[in-house]
mmCIF file of C-alpha atoms in Angstrom:
data_model
loop_
_atom_site.group_PDB
_atom_site.id
_atom_site.type_symbol
_atom_site.label_atom_id
_atom_site.label_comp_id
_atom_site.label_asym_id
_atom_site.label_seq_id
_atom_site.Cartn_x
_atom_site.Cartn_y
_atom_site.Cartn_z
ATOM 1 C CA MET A 187 6.584 3.218 -23.876
ATOM 2 C CA THR A 188 3.739 5.565 -23.023
ATOM 3 C CA THR A 189 4.762 8.548 -20.956
ATOM 4 C CA PHE A 190 2.334 9.997 -18.434
ATOM 5 C CA THR A 191 2.405 13.619 -17.324
ATOM 6 C CA ARG A 192 3.662 14.363 -13.850
ATOM 7 C CA HIS A 193 1.299 17.215 -13.102
ATOM 8 C CA ASP A 194 1.764 20.039 -10.695
ATOM 9 C CA VAL A 195 -1.193 21.876 -9.237
ATOM 10 C CA SER A 196 -1.298 24.381 -12.103
ATOM 11 C CA SER A 197 -1.181 21.785 -14.914
ATOM 12 C CA ALA A 198 -3.531 19.224 -13.399
ATOM 13 C CA PRO A 199 -7.148 18.888 -14.454
ATOM 14 C CA GLU A 200 -9.353 21.085 -12.277
ATOM 15 C CA GLY A 201 -10.851 18.174 -10.312
ATOM 16 C CA ALA A 202 -7.428 16.984 -9.162
ATOM 17 C CA ARG A 203 -6.111 20.336 -7.949
ATOM 18 C CA PRO A 204 -7.697 20.432 -4.475
ATOM 19 C CA ILE A 205 -6.553 16.863 -3.805
ATOM 20 C CA MET A 206 -3.013 17.719 -4.881
ATOM 21 C CA GLU A 207 -2.974 20.848 -2.712
ATOM 22 C CA ASN A 208 -4.180 18.881 0.301
ATOM 23 C CA THR A 209 -1.634 16.131 -0.306
ATOM 24 C CA ALA A 210 1.182 18.681 -0.568
ATOM 25 C CA LYS A 211 0.169 20.056 2.837
ATOM 26 C CA GLY A 212 0.482 16.597 4.386
ATOM 27 C CA PHE A 213 3.747 15.556 2.733
ATOM 28 C CA GLY A 214 5.397 18.909 2.088
ATOM 29 C CA PHE A 215 5.423 18.020 -1.635
ATOM 30 C CA VAL A 216 3.216 16.284 -4.189
ATOM 31 C CA PRO A 217 4.347 12.648 -4.363
ATOM 32 C CA ALA A 218 4.915 11.304 -7.873
ATOM 33 C CA PRO A 219 1.972 8.862 -7.729
ATOM 34 C CA VAL A 220 -0.437 11.699 -6.913
ATOM 35 C CA ALA A 221 1.050 13.918 -9.622
ATOM 36 C CA LEU A 222 0.697 11.105 -12.159
ATOM 37 C CA MET A 223 -2.762 9.922 -11.069
ATOM 38 C CA ALA A 224 -3.944 13.547 -11.328
ATOM 39 C CA GLU A 225 -4.443 12.943 -15.055
ATOM 40 C CA SER A 226 -7.650 11.193 -13.955
ATOM 41 C CA PRO A 227 -9.205 13.204 -11.120
ATOM 42 C CA GLU A 228 -11.714 10.392 -10.621
ATOM 43 C CA LEU A 229 -8.976 7.816 -10.113
ATOM 44 C CA LEU A 230 -7.091 10.110 -7.750
ATOM 45 C CA GLU A 231 -10.240 10.916 -5.767
ATOM 46 C CA GLY A 232 -11.214 7.239 -5.657
ATOM 47 C CA PHE A 233 -7.819 6.265 -4.264
ATOM 48 C CA MET A 234 -7.732 9.084 -1.707
ATOM 49 C CA ASN A 235 -11.268 8.419 -0.496
ATOM 50 C CA GLY A 236 -10.642 4.682 -0.347
ATOM 51 C CA ASN A 237 -7.396 5.216 1.528
ATOM 52 C CA ALA A 238 -9.189 7.413 4.059
ATOM 53 C CA LEU A 239 -11.756 4.646 4.568
ATOM 54 C CA PHE A 240 -9.051 1.986 4.921
ATOM 55 C CA ASN A 241 -7.341 4.137 7.551
ATOM 56 C CA LYS A 242 -10.614 4.179 9.537
ATOM 57 C CA THR A 243 -10.822 0.367 9.756
ATOM 58 C CA THR A 244 -10.354 -1.514 13.010
ATOM 59 C CA LEU A 245 -6.957 -2.761 11.820
ATOM 60 C CA SER A 246 -4.121 -1.082 13.691
ATOM 61 C CA PRO A 247 -1.760 1.221 11.773
ATOM 62 C CA LEU A 248 0.941 -1.474 11.994
ATOM 63 C CA GLU A 249 -1.420 -4.178 10.707
ATOM 64 C CA ARG A 250 -2.393 -1.914 7.803
ATOM 65 C CA GLU A 251 1.272 -1.357 6.952
ATOM 66 C CA VAL A 252 1.940 -5.119 7.062
ATOM 67 C CA PHE A 253 -0.996 -5.576 4.697
ATOM 68 C CA ILE A 254 0.218 -2.808 2.341
ATOM 69 C CA LEU A 255 3.804 -4.033 2.168
ATOM 70 C CA THR A 256 2.647 -7.619 1.663
ATOM 71 C CA MET A 257 0.464 -6.554 -1.237
ATOM 72 C CA ALA A 258 3.008 -4.111 -2.663
ATOM 73 C CA THR A 259 5.825 -6.654 -2.738
ATOM 74 C CA THR A 260 3.519 -9.258 -4.254
ATOM 75 C CA VAL A 261 2.412 -7.013 -7.117
ATOM 76 C CA GLU A 262 5.901 -5.466 -7.264
ATOM 77 C CA CYS A 263 4.988 -1.831 -6.735
ATOM 78 C CA HIS A 264 8.401 -0.242 -6.259
ATOM 79 C CA TYR A 265 6.965 3.071 -5.083
ATOM 80 C CA CYS A 266 4.626 1.619 -2.449
ATOM 81 C CA VAL A 267 7.383 -0.549 -1.022
ATOM 82 C CA ALA A 268 9.749 2.419 -0.715
ATOM 83 C CA MET A 269 7.145 4.794 0.712
ATOM 84 C CA HIS A 270 5.632 2.362 3.212
ATOM 85 C CA SER A 271 9.056 1.126 4.319
ATOM 86 C CA ALA A 272 9.915 4.752 5.093
ATOM 87 C CA MET A 273 6.624 5.169 6.948
ATOM 88 C CA LEU A 274 7.348 2.102 9.080
ATOM 89 C CA LYS A 275 10.859 3.373 9.803
ATOM 90 C CA ARG A 276 9.426 6.731 10.939
ATOM 91 C CA THR A 277 7.160 4.923 13.419
ATOM 92 C CA ASN A 278 10.213 3.134 14.848
ATOM 93 C CA ALA A 279 9.002 -0.249 13.632
ATOM 94 C CA ASP A 280 11.442 -3.067 14.158
ATOM 95 C CA GLU A 281 14.090 -3.250 11.408
ATOM 96 C CA ALA A 282 13.674 -7.036 11.231
ATOM 97 C CA LEU A 283 9.964 -6.572 10.489
ATOM 98 C CA ILE A 284 10.631 -4.080 7.700
ATOM 99 C CA GLU A 285 13.316 -6.262 6.143
ATOM 100 C CA ALA A 286 11.196 -9.426 6.355
ATOM 101 C CA LEU A 287 8.277 -7.679 4.655
ATOM 102 C CA ARG A 288 10.527 -6.303 1.909
ATOM 103 C CA ALA A 289 12.067 -9.773 1.397
ATOM 104 C CA ARG A 290 8.665 -11.505 1.440
ATOM 105 C CA LYS A 291 9.727 -13.614 4.420
ATOM 106 C CA PRO A 292 7.741 -14.863 7.441
ATOM 107 C CA LEU A 293 7.376 -12.419 10.319
ATOM 108 C CA GLU A 294 8.417 -13.155 13.889
ATOM 109 C CA ASP A 295 5.241 -11.687 15.380
ATOM 110 C CA GLU A 296 2.566 -14.391 15.089
ATOM 111 C CA LYS A 297 -0.374 -12.034 14.689
ATOM 112 C CA LEU A 298 1.357 -9.921 12.047
ATOM 113 C CA GLU A 299 2.435 -13.100 10.280
ATOM 114 C CA ALA A 300 -1.214 -14.180 10.254
ATOM 115 C CA MET A 301 -2.055 -10.881 8.520
ATOM 116 C CA ARG A 302 0.693 -11.426 5.950
ATOM 117 C CA VAL A 303 -0.353 -15.021 5.223
ATOM 118 C CA PHE A 304 -4.045 -14.111 5.071
ATOM 119 C CA THR A 305 -3.376 -11.212 2.684
ATOM 120 C CA LEU A 306 -1.476 -13.546 0.379
ATOM 121 C CA ALA A 307 -4.265 -16.134 0.588
ATOM 122 C CA VAL A 308 -6.931 -13.569 -0.336
ATOM 123 C CA MET A 309 -4.826 -12.359 -3.264
ATOM 124 C CA GLU A 310 -3.936 -15.832 -4.516
ATOM 125 C CA GLY A 311 -7.517 -17.072 -4.223
ATOM 126 C CA HIS A 312 -9.002 -13.876 -5.705
ATOM 127 C CA GLY A 313 -11.129 -13.638 -2.570
ATOM 128 C CA HIS A 314 -11.560 -17.339 -1.882
ATOM 129 C CA VAL A 315 -9.654 -18.376 1.230
ATOM 130 C CA ALA A 316 -9.257 -22.010 2.250
ATOM 131 C CA ASP A 317 -10.931 -22.896 5.542
ATOM 132 C CA GLU A 318 -7.646 -23.642 7.327
ATOM 133 C CA LYS A 319 -6.172 -20.253 6.368
ATOM 134 C CA MET A 320 -9.353 -18.453 7.414
ATOM 135 C CA LYS A 321 -9.300 -20.330 10.740
ATOM 136 C CA ALA A 322 -5.634 -19.437 11.294
ATOM 137 C CA PHE A 323 -6.480 -15.756 10.712
ATOM 138 C CA PHE A 324 -9.298 -15.896 13.256
ATOM 139 C CA ASP A 325 -7.215 -17.950 15.706
ATOM 140 C CA ALA A 326 -4.588 -15.174 15.600
ATOM 141 C CA GLY A 327 -7.184 -12.776 16.996
ATOM 142 C CA TYR A 328 -8.633 -11.268 13.840
ATOM 143 C CA THR A 329 -12.365 -11.014 13.148
ATOM 144 C CA ARG A 330 -14.714 -11.424 10.209
ATOM 145 C CA ARG A 331 -14.756 -7.630 10.042
ATOM 146 C CA ASN A 332 -10.960 -7.611 9.743
ATOM 147 C CA ALA A 333 -11.167 -10.151 6.908
ATOM 148 C CA LEU A 334 -13.467 -7.828 4.997
ATOM 149 C CA GLU A 335 -11.238 -4.850 5.811
ATOM 150 C CA VAL A 336 -8.436 -6.702 4.022
ATOM 151 C CA VAL A 337 -10.718 -6.842 0.968
ATOM 152 C CA LEU A 338 -11.210 -3.064 1.258
ATOM 153 C CA GLY A 339 -7.444 -2.615 1.413
ATOM 154 C CA LEU A 340 -6.984 -4.763 -1.669
ATOM 155 C CA GLY A 341 -9.436 -2.629 -3.592
ATOM 156 C CA VAL A 342 -7.805 0.616 -2.526
ATOM 157 C CA TYR A 343 -4.225 -0.491 -3.030
ATOM 158 C CA THR A 344 -4.971 -2.129 -6.355
ATOM 159 C CA ILE A 345 -5.685 1.395 -7.575
ATOM 160 C CA SER A 346 -2.364 2.787 -6.401
ATOM 161 C CA THR A 347 -0.120 -0.185 -7.160
ATOM 162 C CA TYR A 348 -1.488 -0.634 -10.660
ATOM 163 C CA ALA A 349 -1.395 3.107 -11.409
ATOM 164 C CA ASN A 350 2.153 3.396 -10.033
ATOM 165 C CA ARG A 351 3.333 0.544 -12.210
ATOM 166 C CA MET A 352 1.483 1.772 -15.305
ATOM 167 C CA THR A 353 2.863 5.308 -14.967
ATOM 168 C CA ASP A 354 6.291 4.108 -13.787
ATOM 169 C CA ALA A 355 6.095 6.527 -10.860
ATOM 170 C CA PRO A 356 9.638 7.498 -9.871
ATOM 171 C CA VAL A 357 10.531 7.189 -6.198
ATOM 172 C CA ASP A 358 10.622 10.638 -4.619
ATOM 173 C CA GLU A 359 13.724 11.790 -2.759
ATOM 174 C CA PRO A 360 12.287 11.347 0.777
ATOM 175 C CA PHE A 361 11.835 7.623 0.044
ATOM 176 C CA LYS A 362 15.015 6.975 -2.006
ATOM 177 C CA ALA A 363 16.801 5.323 0.917
ATOM 178 C CA PHE A 364 14.119 2.622 0.780
ATOM 179 C CA GLU A 365 14.180 1.923 -2.946
ATOM 180 C CA TRP A 366 13.219 -1.657 -3.705
ATOM 181 C CA HIS A 367 13.463 -3.836 -6.767
ATOM 182 C CA ALA A 368 11.695 -7.164 -7.145
ATOM 183 C CA GLU A 369 13.895 -10.203 -7.451
ATOM 184 C CA HIS A 370 12.493 -12.704 -9.876
#
C-alpha cells in the first residue's frame, strides 16, 4: 500500500502552506484530508476554492449537507461521513435525519428526500437524470439552478472523497464519535 505524507505547515509544499494555515484557524487544527492533500497544492487549492463556491450556492446549508452525506455514503468516504455528521450534529439537526443519511435510508422531510434522491440519480446517471426524477426534484421546490449546483457539488466533493479514500485519511479526534464504515 502506498503511504502518503500527512504534512504539517512546515513540511508542506510552499503553495499549500497558506491554505493549511487558514484551515487551522477555522478548525483549530489541520484536518487529516487537508494535511494529506497538501502534497498537491493544486489539488488542495482546487478543493478549497470549489468548496467556497459550493457554499455560495442558493442551496441552504442543510440541503448542502444532505447532498454531501448522500454522496459521501455512496462513494464510501469514511472521513466525509464522520466530519459532516459532526457538522450536522453541531447545527442541532434532527438525529433521525443524520442517522437516515448515514444508513442511506429515505428522509422524512419531503424536500430533503428530493435532494437525496436527485443526488443519487445524478450520480447513477453520470449527469443524465430521467425526466420523472427531474420533475420530482422541481416539484419539491428546487430549480434548474439548484440542479446545476448539485453538479458543482459533485465536482467539488469528488476531489475530497477520492483523495480521502486514496490517502486513507484517518478520522481526526473531533469527529471520532461519528466514525462510519460502509456495510456491503
